[in-house]
mmCIF file of C-alpha atoms in Angstrom:
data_model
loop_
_atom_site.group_PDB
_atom_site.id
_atom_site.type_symbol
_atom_site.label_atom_id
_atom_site.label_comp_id
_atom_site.label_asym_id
_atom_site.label_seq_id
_atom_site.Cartn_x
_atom_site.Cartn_y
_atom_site.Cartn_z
ATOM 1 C CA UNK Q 25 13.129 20.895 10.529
ATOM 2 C CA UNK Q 26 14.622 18.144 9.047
ATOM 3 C CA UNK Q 27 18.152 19.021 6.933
ATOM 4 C CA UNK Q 28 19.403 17.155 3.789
ATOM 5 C CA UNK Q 29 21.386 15.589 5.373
ATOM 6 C CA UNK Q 30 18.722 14.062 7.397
ATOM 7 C CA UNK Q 31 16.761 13.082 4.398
ATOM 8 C CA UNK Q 32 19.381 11.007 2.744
ATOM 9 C CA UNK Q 33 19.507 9.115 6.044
ATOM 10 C CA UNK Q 34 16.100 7.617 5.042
ATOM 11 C CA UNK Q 35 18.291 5.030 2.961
ATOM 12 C CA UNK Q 36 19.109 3.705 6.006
ATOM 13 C CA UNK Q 37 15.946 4.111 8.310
ATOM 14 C CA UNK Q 38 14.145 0.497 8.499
ATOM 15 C CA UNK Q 39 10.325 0.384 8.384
ATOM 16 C CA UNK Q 40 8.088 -2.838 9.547
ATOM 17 C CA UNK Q 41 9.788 -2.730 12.839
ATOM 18 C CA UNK Q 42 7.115 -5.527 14.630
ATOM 19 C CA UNK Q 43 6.687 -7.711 11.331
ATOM 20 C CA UNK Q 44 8.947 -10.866 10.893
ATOM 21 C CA UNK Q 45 10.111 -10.328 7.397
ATOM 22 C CA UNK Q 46 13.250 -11.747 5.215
ATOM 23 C CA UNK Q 47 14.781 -8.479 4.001
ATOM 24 C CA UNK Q 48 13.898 -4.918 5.518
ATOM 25 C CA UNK Q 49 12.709 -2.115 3.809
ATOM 26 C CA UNK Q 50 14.151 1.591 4.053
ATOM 27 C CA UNK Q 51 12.231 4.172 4.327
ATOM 28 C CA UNK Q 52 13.376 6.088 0.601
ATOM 29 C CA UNK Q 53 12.870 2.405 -0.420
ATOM 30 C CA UNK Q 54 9.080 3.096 0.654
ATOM 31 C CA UNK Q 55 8.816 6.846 -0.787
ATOM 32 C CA UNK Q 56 9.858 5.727 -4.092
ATOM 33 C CA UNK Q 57 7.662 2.831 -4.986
ATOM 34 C CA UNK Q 58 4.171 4.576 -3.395
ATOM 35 C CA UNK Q 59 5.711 7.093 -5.528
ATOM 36 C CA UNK Q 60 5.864 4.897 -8.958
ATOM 37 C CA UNK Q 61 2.732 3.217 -8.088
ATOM 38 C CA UNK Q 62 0.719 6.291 -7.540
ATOM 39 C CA UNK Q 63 1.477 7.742 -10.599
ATOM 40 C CA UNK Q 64 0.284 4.709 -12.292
ATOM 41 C CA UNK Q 65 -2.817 4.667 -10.236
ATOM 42 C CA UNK Q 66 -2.986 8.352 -11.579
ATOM 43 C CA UNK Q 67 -2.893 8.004 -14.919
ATOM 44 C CA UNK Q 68 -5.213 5.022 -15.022
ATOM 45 C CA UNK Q 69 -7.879 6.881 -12.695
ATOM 46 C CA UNK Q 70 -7.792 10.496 -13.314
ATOM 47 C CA UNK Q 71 -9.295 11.925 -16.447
ATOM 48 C CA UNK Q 72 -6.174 14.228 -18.387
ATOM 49 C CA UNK Q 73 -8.710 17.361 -17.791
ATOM 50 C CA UNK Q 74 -7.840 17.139 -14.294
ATOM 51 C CA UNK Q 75 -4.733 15.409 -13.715
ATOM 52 C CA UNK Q 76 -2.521 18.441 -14.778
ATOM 53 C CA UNK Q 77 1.548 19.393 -15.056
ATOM 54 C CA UNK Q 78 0.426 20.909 -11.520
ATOM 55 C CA UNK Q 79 -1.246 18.213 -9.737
ATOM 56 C CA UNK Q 80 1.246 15.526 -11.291
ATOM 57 C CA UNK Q 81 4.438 17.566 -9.269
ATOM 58 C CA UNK Q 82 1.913 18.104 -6.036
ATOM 59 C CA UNK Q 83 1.278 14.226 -6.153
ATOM 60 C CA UNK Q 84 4.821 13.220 -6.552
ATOM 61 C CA UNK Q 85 5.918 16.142 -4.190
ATOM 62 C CA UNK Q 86 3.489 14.652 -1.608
ATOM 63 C CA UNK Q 87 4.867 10.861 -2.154
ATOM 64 C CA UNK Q 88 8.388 11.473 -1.867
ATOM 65 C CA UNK Q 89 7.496 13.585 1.682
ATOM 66 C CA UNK Q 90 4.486 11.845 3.204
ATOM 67 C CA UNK Q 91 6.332 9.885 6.091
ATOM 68 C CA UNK Q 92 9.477 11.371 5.878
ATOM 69 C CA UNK Q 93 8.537 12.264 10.374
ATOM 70 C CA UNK Q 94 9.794 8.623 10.314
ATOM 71 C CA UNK Q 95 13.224 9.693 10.682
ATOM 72 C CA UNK Q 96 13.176 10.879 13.740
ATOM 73 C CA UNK Q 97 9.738 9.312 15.034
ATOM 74 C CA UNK Q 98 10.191 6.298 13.817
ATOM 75 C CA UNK Q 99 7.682 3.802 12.040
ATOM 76 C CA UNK Q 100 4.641 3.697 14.799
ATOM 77 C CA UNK Q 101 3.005 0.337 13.821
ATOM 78 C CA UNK Q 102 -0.360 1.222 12.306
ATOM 79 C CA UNK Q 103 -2.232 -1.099 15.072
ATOM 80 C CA UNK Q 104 -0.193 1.042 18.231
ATOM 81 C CA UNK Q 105 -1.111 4.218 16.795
ATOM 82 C CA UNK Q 106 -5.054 3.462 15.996
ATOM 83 C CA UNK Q 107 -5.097 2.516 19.790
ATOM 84 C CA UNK Q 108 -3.758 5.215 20.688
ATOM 85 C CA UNK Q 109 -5.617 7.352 18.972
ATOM 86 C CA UNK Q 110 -8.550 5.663 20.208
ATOM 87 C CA UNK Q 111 -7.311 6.324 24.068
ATOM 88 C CA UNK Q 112 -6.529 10.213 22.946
ATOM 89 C CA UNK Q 113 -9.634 10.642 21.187
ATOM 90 C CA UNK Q 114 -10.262 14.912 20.633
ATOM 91 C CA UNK Q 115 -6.344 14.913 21.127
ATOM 92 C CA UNK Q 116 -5.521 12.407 18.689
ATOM 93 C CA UNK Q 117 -4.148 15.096 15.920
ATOM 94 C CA UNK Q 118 -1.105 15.474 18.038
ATOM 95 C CA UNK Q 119 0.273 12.784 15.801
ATOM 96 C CA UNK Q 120 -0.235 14.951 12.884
ATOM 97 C CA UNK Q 121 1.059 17.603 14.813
ATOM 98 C CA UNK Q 122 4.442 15.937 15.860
ATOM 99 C CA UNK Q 123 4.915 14.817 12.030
ATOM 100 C CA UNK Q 124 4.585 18.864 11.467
ATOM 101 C CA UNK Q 125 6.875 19.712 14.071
ATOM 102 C CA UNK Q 126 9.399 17.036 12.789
ATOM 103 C CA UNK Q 127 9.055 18.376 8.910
ATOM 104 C CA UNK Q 128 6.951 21.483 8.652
ATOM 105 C CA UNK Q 129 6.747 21.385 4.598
ATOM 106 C CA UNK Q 130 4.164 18.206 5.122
ATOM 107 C CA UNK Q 131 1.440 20.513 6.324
ATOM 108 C CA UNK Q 132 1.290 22.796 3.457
ATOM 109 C CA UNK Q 133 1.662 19.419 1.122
ATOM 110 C CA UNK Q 134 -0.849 17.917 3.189
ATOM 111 C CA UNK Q 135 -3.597 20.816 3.056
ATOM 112 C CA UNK Q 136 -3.220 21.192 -0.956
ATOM 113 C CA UNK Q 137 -4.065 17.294 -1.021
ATOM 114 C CA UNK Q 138 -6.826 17.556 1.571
ATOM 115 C CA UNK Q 139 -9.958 16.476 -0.226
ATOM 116 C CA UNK Q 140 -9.211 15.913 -3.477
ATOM 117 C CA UNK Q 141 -8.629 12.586 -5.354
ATOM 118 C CA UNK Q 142 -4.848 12.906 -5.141
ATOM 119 C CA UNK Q 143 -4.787 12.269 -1.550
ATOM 120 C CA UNK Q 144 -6.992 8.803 -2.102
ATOM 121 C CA UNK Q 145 -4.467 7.631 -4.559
ATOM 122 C CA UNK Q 146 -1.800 8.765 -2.458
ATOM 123 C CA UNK Q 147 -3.193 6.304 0.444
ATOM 124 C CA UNK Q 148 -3.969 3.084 -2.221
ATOM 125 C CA UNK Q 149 -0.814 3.470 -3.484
ATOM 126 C CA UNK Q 150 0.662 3.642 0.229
ATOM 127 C CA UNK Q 151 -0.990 0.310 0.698
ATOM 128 C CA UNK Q 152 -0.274 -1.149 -2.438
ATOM 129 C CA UNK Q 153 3.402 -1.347 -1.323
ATOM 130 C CA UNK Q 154 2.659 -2.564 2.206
ATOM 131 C CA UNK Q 155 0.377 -5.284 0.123
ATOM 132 C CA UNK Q 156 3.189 -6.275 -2.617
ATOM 133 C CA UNK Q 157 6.385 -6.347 0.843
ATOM 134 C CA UNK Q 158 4.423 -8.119 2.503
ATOM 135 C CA UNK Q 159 3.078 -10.439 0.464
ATOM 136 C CA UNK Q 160 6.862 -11.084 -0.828
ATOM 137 C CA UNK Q 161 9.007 -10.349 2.425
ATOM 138 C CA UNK Q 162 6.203 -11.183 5.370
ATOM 139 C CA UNK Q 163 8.065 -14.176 6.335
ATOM 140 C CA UNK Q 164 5.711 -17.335 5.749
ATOM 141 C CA UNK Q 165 3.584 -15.568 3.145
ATOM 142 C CA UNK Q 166 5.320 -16.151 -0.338
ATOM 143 C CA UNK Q 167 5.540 -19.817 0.746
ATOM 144 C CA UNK Q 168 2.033 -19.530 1.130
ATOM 145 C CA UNK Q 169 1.411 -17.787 -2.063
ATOM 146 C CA UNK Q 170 3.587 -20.278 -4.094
ATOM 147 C CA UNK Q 171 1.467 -23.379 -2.012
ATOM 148 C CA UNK Q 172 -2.086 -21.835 -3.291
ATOM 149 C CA UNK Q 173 -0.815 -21.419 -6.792
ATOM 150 C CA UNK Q 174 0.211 -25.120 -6.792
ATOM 151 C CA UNK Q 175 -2.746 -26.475 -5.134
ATOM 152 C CA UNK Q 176 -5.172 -24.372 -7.580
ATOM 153 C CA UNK Q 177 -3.064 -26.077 -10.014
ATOM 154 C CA UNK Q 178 -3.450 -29.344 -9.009
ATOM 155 C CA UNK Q 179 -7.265 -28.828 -8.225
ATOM 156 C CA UNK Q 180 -8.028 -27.882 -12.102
ATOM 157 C CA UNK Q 181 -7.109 -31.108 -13.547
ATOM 158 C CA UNK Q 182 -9.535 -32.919 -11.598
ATOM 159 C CA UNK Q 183 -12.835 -33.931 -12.717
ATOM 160 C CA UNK Q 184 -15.563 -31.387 -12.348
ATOM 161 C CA UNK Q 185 -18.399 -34.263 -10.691
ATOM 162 C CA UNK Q 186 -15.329 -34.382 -8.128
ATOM 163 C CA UNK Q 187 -14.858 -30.783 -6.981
ATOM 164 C CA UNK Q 188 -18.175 -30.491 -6.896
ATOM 165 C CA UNK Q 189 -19.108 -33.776 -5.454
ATOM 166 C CA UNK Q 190 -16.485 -32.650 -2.388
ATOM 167 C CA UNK Q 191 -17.083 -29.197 -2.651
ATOM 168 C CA UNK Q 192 -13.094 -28.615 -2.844
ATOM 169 C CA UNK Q 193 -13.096 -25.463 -4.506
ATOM 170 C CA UNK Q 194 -15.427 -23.895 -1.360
ATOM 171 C CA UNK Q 195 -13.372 -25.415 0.800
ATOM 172 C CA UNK Q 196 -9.676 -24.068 -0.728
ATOM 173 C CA UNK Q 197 -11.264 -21.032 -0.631
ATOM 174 C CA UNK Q 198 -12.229 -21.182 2.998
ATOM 175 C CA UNK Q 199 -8.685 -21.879 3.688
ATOM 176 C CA UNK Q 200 -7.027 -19.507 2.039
ATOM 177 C CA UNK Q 201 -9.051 -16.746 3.133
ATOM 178 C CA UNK Q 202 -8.159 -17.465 6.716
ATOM 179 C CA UNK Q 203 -5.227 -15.982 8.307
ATOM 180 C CA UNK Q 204 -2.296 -18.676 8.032
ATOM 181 C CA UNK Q 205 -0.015 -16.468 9.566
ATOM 182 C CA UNK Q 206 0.496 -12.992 11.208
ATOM 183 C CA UNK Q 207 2.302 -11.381 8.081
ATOM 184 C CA UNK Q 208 -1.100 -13.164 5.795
ATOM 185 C CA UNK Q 209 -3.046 -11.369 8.235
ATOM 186 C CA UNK Q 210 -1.594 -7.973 8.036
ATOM 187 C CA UNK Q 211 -1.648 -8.885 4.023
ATOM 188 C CA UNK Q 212 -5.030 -9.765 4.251
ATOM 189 C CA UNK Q 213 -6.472 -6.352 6.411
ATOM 190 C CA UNK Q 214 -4.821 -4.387 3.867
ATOM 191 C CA UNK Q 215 -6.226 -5.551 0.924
ATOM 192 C CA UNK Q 216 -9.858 -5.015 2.804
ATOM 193 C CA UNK Q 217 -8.791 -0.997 3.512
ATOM 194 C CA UNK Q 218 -7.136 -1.329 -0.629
ATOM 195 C CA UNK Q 219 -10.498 -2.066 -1.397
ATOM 196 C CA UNK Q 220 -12.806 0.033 1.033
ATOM 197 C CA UNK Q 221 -10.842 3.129 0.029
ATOM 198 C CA UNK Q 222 -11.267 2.466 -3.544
ATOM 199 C CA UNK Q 223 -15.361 1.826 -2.215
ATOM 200 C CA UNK Q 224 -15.234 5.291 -0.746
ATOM 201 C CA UNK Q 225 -13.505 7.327 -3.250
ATOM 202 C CA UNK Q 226 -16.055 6.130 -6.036
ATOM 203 C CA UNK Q 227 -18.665 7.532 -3.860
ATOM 204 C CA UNK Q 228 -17.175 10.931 -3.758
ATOM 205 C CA UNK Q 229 -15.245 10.961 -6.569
ATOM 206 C CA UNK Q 230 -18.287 9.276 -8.986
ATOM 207 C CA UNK Q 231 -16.222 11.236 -12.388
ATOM 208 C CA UNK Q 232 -13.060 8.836 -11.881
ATOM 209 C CA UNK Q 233 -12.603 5.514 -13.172
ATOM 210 C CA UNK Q 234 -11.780 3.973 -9.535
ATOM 211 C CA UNK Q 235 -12.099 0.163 -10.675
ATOM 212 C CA UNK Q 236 -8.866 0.816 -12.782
ATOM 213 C CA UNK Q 237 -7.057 0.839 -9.046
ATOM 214 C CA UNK Q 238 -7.955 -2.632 -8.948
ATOM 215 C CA UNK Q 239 -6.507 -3.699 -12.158
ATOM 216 C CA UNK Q 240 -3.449 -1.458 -10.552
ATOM 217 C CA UNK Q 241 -3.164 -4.243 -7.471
ATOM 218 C CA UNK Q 242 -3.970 -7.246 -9.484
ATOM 219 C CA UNK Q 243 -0.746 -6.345 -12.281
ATOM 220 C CA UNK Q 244 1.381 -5.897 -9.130
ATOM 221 C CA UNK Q 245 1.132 -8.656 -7.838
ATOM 222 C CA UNK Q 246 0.466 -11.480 -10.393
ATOM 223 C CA UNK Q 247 1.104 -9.395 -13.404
ATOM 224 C CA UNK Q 248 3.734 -10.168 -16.211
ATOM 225 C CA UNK Q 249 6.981 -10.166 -15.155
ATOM 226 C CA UNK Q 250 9.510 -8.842 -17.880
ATOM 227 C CA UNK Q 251 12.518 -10.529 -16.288
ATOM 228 C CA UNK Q 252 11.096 -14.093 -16.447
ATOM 229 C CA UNK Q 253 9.953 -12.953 -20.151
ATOM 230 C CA UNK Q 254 13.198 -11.708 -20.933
ATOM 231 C CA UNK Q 255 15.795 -14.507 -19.734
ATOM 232 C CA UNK Q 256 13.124 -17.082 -21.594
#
């Protein structure tokens, strides 16, 4: 079982291990932002009836533990493992299993989450972070982001007869939706499980205002930012 000690080591424990990115990111780095993030998906999703003192500690409780294995495990990239898994097939919960032997508290946290909404905002806000790091540390992909931005630019002060007559917009879009890079690519799968989660949670969860998860993504990553506003 892991000590204290151990825990405050996750300050130190580097995730992304396999991704070429500018700046690493620690593990409690990790915790606390799927942390801040789900409880804004929460709020925005969850109707107050339900989203109680109770279930707003469980949720936060779970965030702050939820890979906490990767201390001593390490960060298995997501690709290895679903191979893996693949290759193990009935014994594929030994995973699970390991995490439990490595932190035992993570299976009772993990069976009061098991089907219930908490545990699908748990996971979007999971990838929201990988989405927002890579997206801003993936090395390649901010340049990218800061290209497109300047190119859509560009593109909407030209004539209309002209982007249609060349079909530009089409083919930006083509571009851009095409993996320039291996950290755009990761970016790019993750924002297709983002939105298939949020897909499958409306389906079981049909009392929830899901689309609000979206509006959740889009703020964090081309919302207003306070410090521009601020020093302006």
């Amino acid at each position: 079982m892991l000590s204290l000690r151990d825990i405050v080591r996750s300050g130190h424990v580097v995730r992304w291990n396999s991704v070429k990115h500018g700046r690493p990111q620690y593990l409690a780095e990790h915790h606390y932002m799927v942390t801040m993030i789900a409880r804004a998906l929460a709020r925005r999703i969850l109707s107050a009836e339900y989203y109680t003192a109770e279930k707003q500690i469980l949720l936060v409780d779970y965030c702050l533990n939820h890979d906490l294995p990767e201390l001593l495990g390490g960060d298995l990239p997501s690709v290895s493992k679903r191979k893996l898994e693949a290759m193990l097939g009935d014994k594929a919960d030994v995973f699970k299993q390991f995490d439990y032997e490595i932190h035992p508290p993570l299976r009772k946290l993990d069976q009061k989450m098991d089907k219930t909404p908490l545990k699908d905002i748990a996971k979007l806000a999971d990838w929201a972070d990988a989405i927002v790091y890579i997206q801003q540390e993936g090395q390649g992909n901010y340049e990218a982001k800061i290209a497109q931005q300047a190119v859509n630019a560009l593109v909407s002060a030209l004539p209309q007869s002209l982007l249609e007559e060349a079909e530009i917009e089409d083919k930006m879009e083509t571009f851009f939706n095409q993996p320039i890079s291996h950290t755009h690519s990761i970016e790019m799968k993750l924002k297709q499980a983002y939105a298939d989660k949020v897909e499958s949670a409306q389906k079981v969860f049909p009392e929830f205002q899901w689309h609000e998860a979206n509006n959740v993504l889009d703020a964090l990553l081309g919302g207003e930012d306070a410090q521009i506003k601020f020093e302006y």
